[in-house]
């Protein structure tokens, strides 16, 4: 029985680029085959439970703007109503996946035992809805940043009791993710960092975080969870400085604690921007190390400097992101999670649907452009040409030699390199043909 929340909005269908129907896909054609896979298989869209159903529209200057029938979110009956509405939306969008934090789906009880009971109850309920609607779980995660107990960090907290509470919380969320057939498990450490170095022992906090993540990996193997463990880089906000700053920092951390073959990265467009990188930079860094796990798709306001978690609407940007994903062999167990929220003035049920339609269409256009560029091969050809010198036996041999012998060769052969154009504008013009 419908909750009635979405009124008369019917299932969203693909109508093609000429359609002017705002409640239809113009570009996302789930079954269309691109480079041997359907769009649905490439993109693996997920809806983020927190932005669409748990966030109430507050900002640093004002509180709730959304008035929903499942508010206030402090009661199990209303948590179930929230799940009913969520699965109606997954059905309307035909979204293959969703993602949650424990705190999005169950009411906070203020102690671990009751949080565990309510998490078990709501995930049983959600499991039935997953079976009925056919939506799968891309990943689960623990919210270890909202409640005041986490204010000084979770695994990096100076108080060992908070470390213990965090360990129990992550175990419960991994169990729930496993129970629901989740395909990944994510850790984002919003409070794993510091506000001031004046009160922070950074070395021991990092050691605790490394040990904690090793326990997570051990537990994954113990319960036979086959999904990937993913950490999500972000440089700051809410902490002034977060230890998982960006992809490169995370990779160094994972290597230091022996986790480079066990943990991959969940990369987010807006977090890349906050770190001073492009999204494709973060994807390329992870891909070059074989650590590309999944993506959180959104966009950041380039002026505000905040994590604005807007729905993507920039096709050229998205195209370059998927270009690097396709080049790396795709998302595997990962997916495209819309870690994106409507603006706080977008208070209607229709806004929740329209935002996802737009996001899915923008990603579809980006994917199509990326695939066309890869199939055309222009960028790969240019790349190959630029590095062609390294194909020679002499050049390769140099990497096995030493500074003194290389110096001899420079002197003997009179090596004096002639600069060559990087051809950036020509390549940018090339990309422009596809987007
Ligand atoms: C916060 C953020 C989180 C993670 C999951 O910026 O991106 O929602 O994706 O905790
Ligand atoms: Co995210």
Short mmCIF file of C-alpha atoms in Angstrom, two decimals, residues 56-223:
data_model
loop_
_atom_site.label_atom_id
_atom_site.label_comp_id
_atom_site.label_asym_id
_atom_site.label_seq_id
_atom_site.Cartn_x
_atom_site.Cartn_y
_atom_site.Cartn_z
CA UNK A 56 15.80 17.87 7.65
CA UNK A 57 16.99 20.92 5.71
CA UNK A 58 19.07 22.66 8.40
CA UNK A 59 22.10 24.82 7.75
CA UNK A 60 24.49 26.59 10.16
CA UNK A 61 22.04 29.52 10.39
CA UNK A 62 18.67 27.83 10.43
CA UNK A 63 16.94 24.60 11.33
CA UNK A 64 14.53 22.28 9.66
CA UNK A 65 12.82 23.38 6.42
CA UNK A 66 11.41 19.99 5.39
CA UNK A 67 8.21 18.83 7.07
CA UNK A 68 7.85 15.08 6.53
CA UNK A 69 5.36 12.60 7.90
CA UNK A 70 8.24 10.58 9.47
CA UNK A 71 9.35 13.54 11.64
CA UNK A 72 10.45 13.69 14.40
CA UNK A 73 12.86 10.85 13.67
CA UNK A 74 12.98 9.47 17.18
CA UNK A 75 10.56 6.61 16.98
CA UNK A 76 10.64 3.14 15.43
CA UNK A 77 7.17 3.41 13.88
CA UNK A 78 8.20 6.53 12.03
CA UNK A 79 11.56 4.95 11.05
CA UNK A 80 9.51 2.25 9.30
CA UNK A 81 7.34 4.86 7.60
CA UNK A 82 10.55 6.55 6.41
CA UNK A 83 11.69 3.22 4.97
CA UNK A 84 8.32 2.79 3.23
CA UNK A 85 8.73 6.18 1.54
CA UNK A 86 12.40 5.53 0.70
CA UNK A 87 11.56 2.28 -1.09
CA UNK A 88 8.72 3.97 -2.96
CA UNK A 89 11.28 6.44 -4.26
CA UNK A 90 13.76 3.68 -5.19
CA UNK A 91 10.91 2.06 -7.11
CA UNK A 92 9.87 5.29 -8.86
CA UNK A 93 13.46 5.88 -9.98
CA UNK A 94 14.15 2.21 -10.59
CA UNK A 95 17.33 2.83 -8.57
CA UNK A 96 19.31 -0.39 -8.38
CA UNK A 97 21.08 0.46 -5.09
CA UNK A 98 20.91 2.54 -1.91
CA UNK A 99 23.34 3.34 0.92
CA UNK A 100 22.81 4.09 4.62
CA UNK A 101 24.39 5.09 7.90
CA UNK A 102 22.97 3.34 10.97
CA UNK A 103 21.76 6.72 12.25
CA UNK A 104 19.76 7.36 9.04
CA UNK A 105 17.64 4.27 9.35
CA UNK A 106 17.12 3.72 13.11
CA UNK A 107 16.25 6.20 15.87
CA UNK A 108 19.17 7.08 18.17
CA UNK A 109 18.70 5.43 21.57
CA UNK A 110 21.58 6.97 23.49
CA UNK A 111 23.27 3.68 24.39
CA UNK A 112 24.82 0.82 22.43
CA UNK A 113 22.53 -2.06 23.43
CA UNK A 114 19.35 -0.23 22.40
CA UNK A 115 20.98 1.10 19.22
CA UNK A 116 21.84 -2.50 18.35
CA UNK A 117 18.28 -3.69 18.94
CA UNK A 118 16.73 -0.95 16.83
CA UNK A 119 19.33 -1.46 14.08
CA UNK A 120 18.51 -5.17 13.96
CA UNK A 121 14.78 -4.48 13.87
CA UNK A 122 14.92 -1.84 11.15
CA UNK A 123 17.36 -3.79 8.97
CA UNK A 124 15.04 -6.83 9.13
CA UNK A 125 12.24 -4.55 7.98
CA UNK A 126 14.42 -3.01 5.26
CA UNK A 127 15.50 -6.49 4.12
CA UNK A 128 11.87 -7.36 3.40
CA UNK A 129 11.44 -4.15 1.42
CA UNK A 130 14.63 -4.87 -0.56
CA UNK A 131 13.21 -8.25 -1.55
CA UNK A 132 9.87 -6.73 -2.52
CA UNK A 133 11.19 -3.78 -4.56
CA UNK A 134 14.45 -5.34 -5.81
CA UNK A 135 16.73 -2.54 -4.59
CA UNK A 136 20.16 -3.74 -3.43
CA UNK A 137 22.55 -2.33 -0.85
CA UNK A 138 25.67 -0.74 -2.37
CA UNK A 139 27.14 -0.05 1.06
CA UNK A 140 26.43 0.48 4.69
CA UNK A 141 28.38 2.66 7.10
CA UNK A 142 28.38 3.87 10.70
CA UNK A 143 27.60 7.48 11.50
CA UNK A 144 30.39 8.24 13.96
CA UNK A 145 30.24 12.02 13.65
CA UNK A 146 26.76 13.37 14.52
CA UNK A 147 26.13 12.33 18.13
CA UNK A 148 28.02 14.31 20.78
CA UNK A 149 29.89 11.17 21.92
CA UNK A 150 31.94 11.40 18.71
CA UNK A 151 32.91 15.07 19.03
CA UNK A 152 36.58 14.23 19.74
CA UNK A 153 36.78 11.44 17.16
CA UNK A 154 35.78 7.78 16.99
CA UNK A 155 38.80 5.43 16.67
CA UNK A 156 41.09 8.45 17.22
CA UNK A 157 39.34 9.64 20.38
CA UNK A 158 41.59 10.27 23.38
CA UNK A 159 39.03 8.34 25.47
CA UNK A 160 39.42 4.54 25.02
CA UNK A 161 35.72 4.07 25.88
CA UNK A 162 34.85 5.96 22.71
CA UNK A 163 37.21 3.66 20.75
CA UNK A 164 35.31 0.72 22.27
CA UNK A 165 31.90 2.23 21.41
CA UNK A 166 33.18 2.84 17.86
CA UNK A 167 34.41 -0.76 17.52
CA UNK A 168 31.04 -2.12 18.68
CA UNK A 169 29.18 0.29 16.39
CA UNK A 170 31.21 -0.64 13.30
CA UNK A 171 30.81 -4.34 14.08
CA UNK A 172 27.03 -3.89 14.27
CA UNK A 173 26.96 -1.98 10.98
CA UNK A 174 29.17 -4.57 9.23
CA UNK A 175 26.86 -7.32 10.50
CA UNK A 176 23.82 -5.43 9.21
CA UNK A 177 25.49 -4.73 5.85
CA UNK A 178 26.40 -8.40 5.53
CA UNK A 179 22.89 -9.51 6.47
CA UNK A 180 21.42 -7.28 3.73
CA UNK A 181 23.85 -8.55 1.07
CA UNK A 182 25.72 -5.23 0.90
CA UNK A 183 28.40 -5.09 -1.76
CA UNK A 184 30.83 -2.80 0.13
CA UNK A 185 31.38 -1.32 3.57
CA UNK A 186 32.48 2.33 3.90
CA UNK A 187 34.35 4.25 6.59
CA UNK A 188 34.36 8.02 6.40
CA UNK A 189 36.18 9.65 9.29
CA UNK A 190 34.61 13.08 9.62
CA UNK A 191 35.82 13.41 13.21
CA UNK A 192 39.04 11.43 12.70
CA UNK A 193 41.28 14.47 12.68
CA UNK A 194 41.73 17.50 14.88
CA UNK A 195 40.44 20.94 15.71
CA UNK A 196 43.78 22.07 17.19
CA UNK A 197 47.20 20.45 17.49
CA UNK A 198 47.41 22.03 20.96
CA UNK A 199 45.36 19.14 22.36
CA UNK A 200 46.18 16.42 19.82
CA UNK A 201 48.73 13.59 19.85
CA UNK A 202 48.63 12.99 16.10
CA UNK A 203 51.03 10.02 16.04
CA UNK A 204 49.08 7.92 18.52
CA UNK A 205 45.73 8.89 16.96
CA UNK A 206 46.96 7.64 13.57
CA UNK A 207 48.22 4.41 15.14
CA UNK A 208 44.83 3.84 16.75
CA UNK A 209 43.07 4.51 13.46
CA UNK A 210 45.41 2.08 11.66
CA UNK A 211 44.81 -0.61 14.28
CA UNK A 212 41.06 -0.01 14.14
CA UNK A 213 40.98 -0.45 10.37
CA UNK A 214 42.97 -3.68 10.69
CA UNK A 215 40.31 -4.94 13.12
CA UNK A 216 37.64 -4.05 10.55
CA UNK A 217 39.46 -6.05 7.88
CA UNK A 218 39.95 -9.02 10.25
CA UNK A 219 36.27 -8.97 11.11
CA UNK A 220 35.29 -8.85 7.43
CA UNK A 221 37.20 -12.08 6.84
CA UNK A 222 35.88 -13.64 10.04
CA UNK A 223 32.23 -13.23 8.99
#
